[in-house]
XYZ file of C-alpha atoms in Angstrom:
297
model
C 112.966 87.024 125.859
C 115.388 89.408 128.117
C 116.065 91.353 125.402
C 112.376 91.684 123.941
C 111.371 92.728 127.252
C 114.251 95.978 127.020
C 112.095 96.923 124.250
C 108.560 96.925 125.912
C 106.364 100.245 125.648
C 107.138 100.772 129.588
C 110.514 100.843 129.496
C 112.352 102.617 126.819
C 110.126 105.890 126.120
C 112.666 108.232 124.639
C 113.700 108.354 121.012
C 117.414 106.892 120.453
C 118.802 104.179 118.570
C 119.970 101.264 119.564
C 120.343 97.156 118.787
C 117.926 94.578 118.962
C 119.259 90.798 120.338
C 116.343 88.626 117.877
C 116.411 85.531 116.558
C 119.915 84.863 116.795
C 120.622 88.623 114.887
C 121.302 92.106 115.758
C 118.907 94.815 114.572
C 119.415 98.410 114.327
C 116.506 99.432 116.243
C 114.882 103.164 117.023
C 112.146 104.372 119.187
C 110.737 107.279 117.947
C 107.084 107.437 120.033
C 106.970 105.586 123.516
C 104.483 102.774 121.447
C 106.790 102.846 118.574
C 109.800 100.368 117.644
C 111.110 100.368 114.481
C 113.480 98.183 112.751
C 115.426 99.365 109.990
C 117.661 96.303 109.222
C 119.491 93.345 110.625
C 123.125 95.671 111.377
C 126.072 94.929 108.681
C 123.215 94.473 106.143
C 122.532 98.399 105.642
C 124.478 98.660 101.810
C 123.044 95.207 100.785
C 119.440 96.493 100.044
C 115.857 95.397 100.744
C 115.535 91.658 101.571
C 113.029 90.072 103.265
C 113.931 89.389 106.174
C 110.675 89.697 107.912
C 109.916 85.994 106.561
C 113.191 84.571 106.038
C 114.276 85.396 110.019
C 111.419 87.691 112.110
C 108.847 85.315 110.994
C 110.252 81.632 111.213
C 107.650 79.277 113.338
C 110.549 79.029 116.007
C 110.578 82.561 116.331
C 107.298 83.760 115.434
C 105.757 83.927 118.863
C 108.619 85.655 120.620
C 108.052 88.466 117.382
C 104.443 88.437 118.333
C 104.777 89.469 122.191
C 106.786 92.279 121.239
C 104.238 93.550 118.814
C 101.747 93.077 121.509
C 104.174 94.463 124.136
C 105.089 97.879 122.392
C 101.676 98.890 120.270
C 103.611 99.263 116.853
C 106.318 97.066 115.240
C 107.276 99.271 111.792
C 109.885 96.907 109.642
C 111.783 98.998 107.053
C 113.806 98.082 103.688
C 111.875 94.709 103.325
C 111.329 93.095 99.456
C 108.745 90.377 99.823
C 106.292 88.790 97.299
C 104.737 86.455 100.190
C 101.340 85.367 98.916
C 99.038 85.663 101.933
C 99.181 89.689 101.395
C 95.769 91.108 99.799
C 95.171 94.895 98.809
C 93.526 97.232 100.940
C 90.242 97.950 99.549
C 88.434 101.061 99.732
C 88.798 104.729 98.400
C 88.196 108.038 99.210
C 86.129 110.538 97.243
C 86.128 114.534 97.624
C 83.175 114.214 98.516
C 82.636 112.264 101.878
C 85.166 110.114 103.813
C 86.140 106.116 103.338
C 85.645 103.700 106.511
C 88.963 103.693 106.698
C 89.367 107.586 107.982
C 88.135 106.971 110.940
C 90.447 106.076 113.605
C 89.080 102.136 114.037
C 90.035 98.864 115.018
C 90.336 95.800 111.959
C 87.505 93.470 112.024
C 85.214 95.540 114.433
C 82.120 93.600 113.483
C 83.259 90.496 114.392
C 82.999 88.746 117.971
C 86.727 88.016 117.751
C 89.290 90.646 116.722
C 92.465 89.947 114.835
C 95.253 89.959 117.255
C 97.192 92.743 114.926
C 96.901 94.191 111.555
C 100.025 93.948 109.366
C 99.419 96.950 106.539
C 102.361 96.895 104.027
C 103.648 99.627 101.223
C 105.228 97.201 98.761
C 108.204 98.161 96.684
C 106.190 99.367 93.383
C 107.224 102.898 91.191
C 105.191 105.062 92.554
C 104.948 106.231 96.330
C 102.709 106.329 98.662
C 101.867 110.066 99.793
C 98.638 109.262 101.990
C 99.317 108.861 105.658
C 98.217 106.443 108.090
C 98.009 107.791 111.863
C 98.115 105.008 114.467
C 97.847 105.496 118.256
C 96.742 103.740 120.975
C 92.959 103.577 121.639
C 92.895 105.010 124.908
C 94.946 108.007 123.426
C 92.566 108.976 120.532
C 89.239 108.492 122.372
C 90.133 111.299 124.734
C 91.796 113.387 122.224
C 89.043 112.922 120.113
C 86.965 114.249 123.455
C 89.429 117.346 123.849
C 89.241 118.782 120.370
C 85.607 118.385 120.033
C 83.752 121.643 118.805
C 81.031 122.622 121.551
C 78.091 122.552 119.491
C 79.014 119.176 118.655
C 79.728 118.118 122.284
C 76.151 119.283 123.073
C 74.268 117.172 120.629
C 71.595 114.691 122.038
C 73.715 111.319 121.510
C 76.651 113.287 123.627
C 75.463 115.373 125.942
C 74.609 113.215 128.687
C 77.798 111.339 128.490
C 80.293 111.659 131.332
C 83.404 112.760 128.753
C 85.537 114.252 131.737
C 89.125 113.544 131.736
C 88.779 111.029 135.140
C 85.896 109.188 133.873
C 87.917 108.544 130.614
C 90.190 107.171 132.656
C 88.206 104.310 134.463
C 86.291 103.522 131.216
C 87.225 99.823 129.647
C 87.615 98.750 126.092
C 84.143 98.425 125.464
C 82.747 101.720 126.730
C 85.493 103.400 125.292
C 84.472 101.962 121.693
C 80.800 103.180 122.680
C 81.989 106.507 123.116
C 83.965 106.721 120.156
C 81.251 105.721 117.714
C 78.978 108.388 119.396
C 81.687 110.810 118.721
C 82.324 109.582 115.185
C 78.561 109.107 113.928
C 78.514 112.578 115.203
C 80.790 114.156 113.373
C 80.248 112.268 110.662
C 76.719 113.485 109.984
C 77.275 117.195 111.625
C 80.368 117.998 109.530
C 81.070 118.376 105.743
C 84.152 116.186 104.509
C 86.491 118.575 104.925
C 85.354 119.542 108.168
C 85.199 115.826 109.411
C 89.116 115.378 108.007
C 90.619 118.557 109.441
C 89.252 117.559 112.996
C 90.689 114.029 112.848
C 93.947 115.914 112.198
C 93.147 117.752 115.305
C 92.562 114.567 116.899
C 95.917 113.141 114.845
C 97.998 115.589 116.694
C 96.510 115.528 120.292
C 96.871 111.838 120.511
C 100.520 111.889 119.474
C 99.841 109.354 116.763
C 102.596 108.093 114.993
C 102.980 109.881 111.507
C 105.572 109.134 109.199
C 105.243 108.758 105.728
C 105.156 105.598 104.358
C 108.534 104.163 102.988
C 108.839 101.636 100.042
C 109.031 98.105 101.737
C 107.372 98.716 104.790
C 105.708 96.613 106.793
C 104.071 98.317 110.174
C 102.272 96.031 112.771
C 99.421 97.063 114.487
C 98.162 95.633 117.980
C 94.823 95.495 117.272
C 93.176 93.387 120.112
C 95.019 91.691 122.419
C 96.954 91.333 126.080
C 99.067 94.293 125.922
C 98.672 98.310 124.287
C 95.698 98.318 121.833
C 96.448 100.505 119.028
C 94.006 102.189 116.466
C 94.906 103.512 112.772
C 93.409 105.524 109.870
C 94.036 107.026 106.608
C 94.886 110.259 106.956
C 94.715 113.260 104.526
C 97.343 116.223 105.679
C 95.658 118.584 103.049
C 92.223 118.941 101.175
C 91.216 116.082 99.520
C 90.884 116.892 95.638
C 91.638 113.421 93.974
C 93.313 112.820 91.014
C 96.662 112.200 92.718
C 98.604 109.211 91.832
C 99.451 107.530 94.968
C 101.275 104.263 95.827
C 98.849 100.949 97.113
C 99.069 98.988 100.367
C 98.210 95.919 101.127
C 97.311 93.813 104.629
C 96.899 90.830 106.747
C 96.228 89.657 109.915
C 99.615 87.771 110.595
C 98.646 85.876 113.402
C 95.449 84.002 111.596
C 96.991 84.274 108.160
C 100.507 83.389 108.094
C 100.114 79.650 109.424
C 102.036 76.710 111.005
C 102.432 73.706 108.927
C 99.069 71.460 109.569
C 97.089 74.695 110.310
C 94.186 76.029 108.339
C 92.584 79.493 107.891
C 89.184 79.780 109.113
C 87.263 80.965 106.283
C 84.089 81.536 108.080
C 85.808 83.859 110.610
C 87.210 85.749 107.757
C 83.881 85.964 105.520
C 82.377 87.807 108.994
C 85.309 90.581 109.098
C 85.337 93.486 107.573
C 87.853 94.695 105.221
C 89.624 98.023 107.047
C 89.286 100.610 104.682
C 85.984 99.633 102.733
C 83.843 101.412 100.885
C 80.591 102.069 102.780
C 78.289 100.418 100.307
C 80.599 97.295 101.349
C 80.621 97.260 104.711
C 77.835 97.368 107.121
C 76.435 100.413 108.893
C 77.847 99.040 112.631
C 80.951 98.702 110.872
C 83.489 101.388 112.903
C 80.815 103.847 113.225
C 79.134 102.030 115.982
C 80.098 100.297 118.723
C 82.628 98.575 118.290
């Protein structure tokens, strides 16, 4: 694990590139945000094309926990140039209209209305013909609560449900998991019923840029991982619309998992139950409950 632990989110915040020691390979490695590690390839294998090397090395039982603890470790594991028709992938459901915004628009956390969160959300851009020109911001939670808290407008700071919260920088601070997911969905139910659709989308790319979320447009064969709830940096992700919705658009799918429930060990089982009671991500609202990411969650 020496070499996992070089890669941590403490440790290495600058952008460079460099090589990755894993399961008995060397990976051409870059850092581009302080929460970000990205691989683009096992080195040597750069003019052989997409393979999948995500299952047939990353993922192996013998190494899969070691791949886990860096995912929970930095915040954001992207894995470029990888071809994979592994079956336990499903499509992300939900769409946006011109009208109001999906679920999924809202910076959240996967499976919010369940008592047990997945430990990371794997979303994927599959190799398919056409690409994928929606965005999906991801930062850590801590991050986009308070930058959702510094671009707020004023009249929408002073509304009932927010003005007698303590939203000062220190308080921020000292607030946990859970009170920061409070504050959030007072913030987002806010501007959700205050604000038009457009309105509501250009001030989560206010919020976009203040918490330094990570950006980049979606690559053919990319698979990013998410910490979503566990012992290291929490992370939180959205679609995200860089200019005026107007539909019609052809635009590349994604799909998801949650890797660490789905993707089993010989002799283990999913828990179907646990997965009937989560919500999908990026669901349309007639799907998904009213707690669901616009409450506390």
């Amino acid at each position: 694990m020496s070499e996992l632990t070089g890669h941590s989110a403490a440790s290495h915040p600058v952008t460079s590139s460099s090589v990755l020691e894993f399961a008995n390979a060397q990976w051409s490695v870059r850092r581009p945000k302080p929460f970000v590690l990205v691989i683009e390839g096992e080195v040597g294998s750069e003019e052989s094309g997409p393979t999948d090397y995500l299952h047939d090395k990353l993922l192996l039982p013998e190494w899969r926990d070691a791949f886990y603890k860096l995912v929970d470790a930095t915040g954001l594991v992207v894995c470029l140039n990888v071809h994979t028709q592994h079956p336990t992938y499903r499509d992300v459901r939900g769409r946006s209209s011109k009208g109001r915004l999906s679920q999924g628009e809202y910076y959240h956390h996967d499976g919010c209305t369940g008592p047990v969160k997945p430990r990371f959300v794997e979303i994927r851009c599959p190799i398919q013909p056409q690409t994928r020109g929606v965005a999906t911001a991801v930062a850590p939670h801590r991050d986009v609560v308070k930058a959702m808290v510094q671009v707020l407008p004023a009249l929408l700071a002073a509304n009932a449900a927010l003005s007698e919260q303590d939203m000062n920088p220190e308080a921020l601070d000292q607030m946990d998991d859970a009170a920061l997911d409070h504050l959030q969905g007072l913030i987002t139910r806010t501007v959700r019923k205050q604000l038009n659709a457009e309105g509501a989308r250009s001030y989560f790319r206010q919020v976009d840029a203040a918490a330094n979320a990570y950006f980049e447009p979606w690559a053919l064969g990319e698979s990013r991982f998410i910490a979503n709830a566990n012992s290291g940096v929490t992370m939180q992700h959205r679609r995200a619309y860089q200019a005026p919705h107007t539909g019609g658009v052809a635009n590349g799918h994604l799909v998801k998992r949650w890797t660490n429930e789905e993707l089993l060990l010989p002799g283990q089982a999913v828990d179907q139950a646990w997965m009937a009671a989560l919500c999908s991500e990026e669901g349309d609202e007639a799907q998904v409950t009213a707690g669901c990411y616009l409450g506390a969650h």
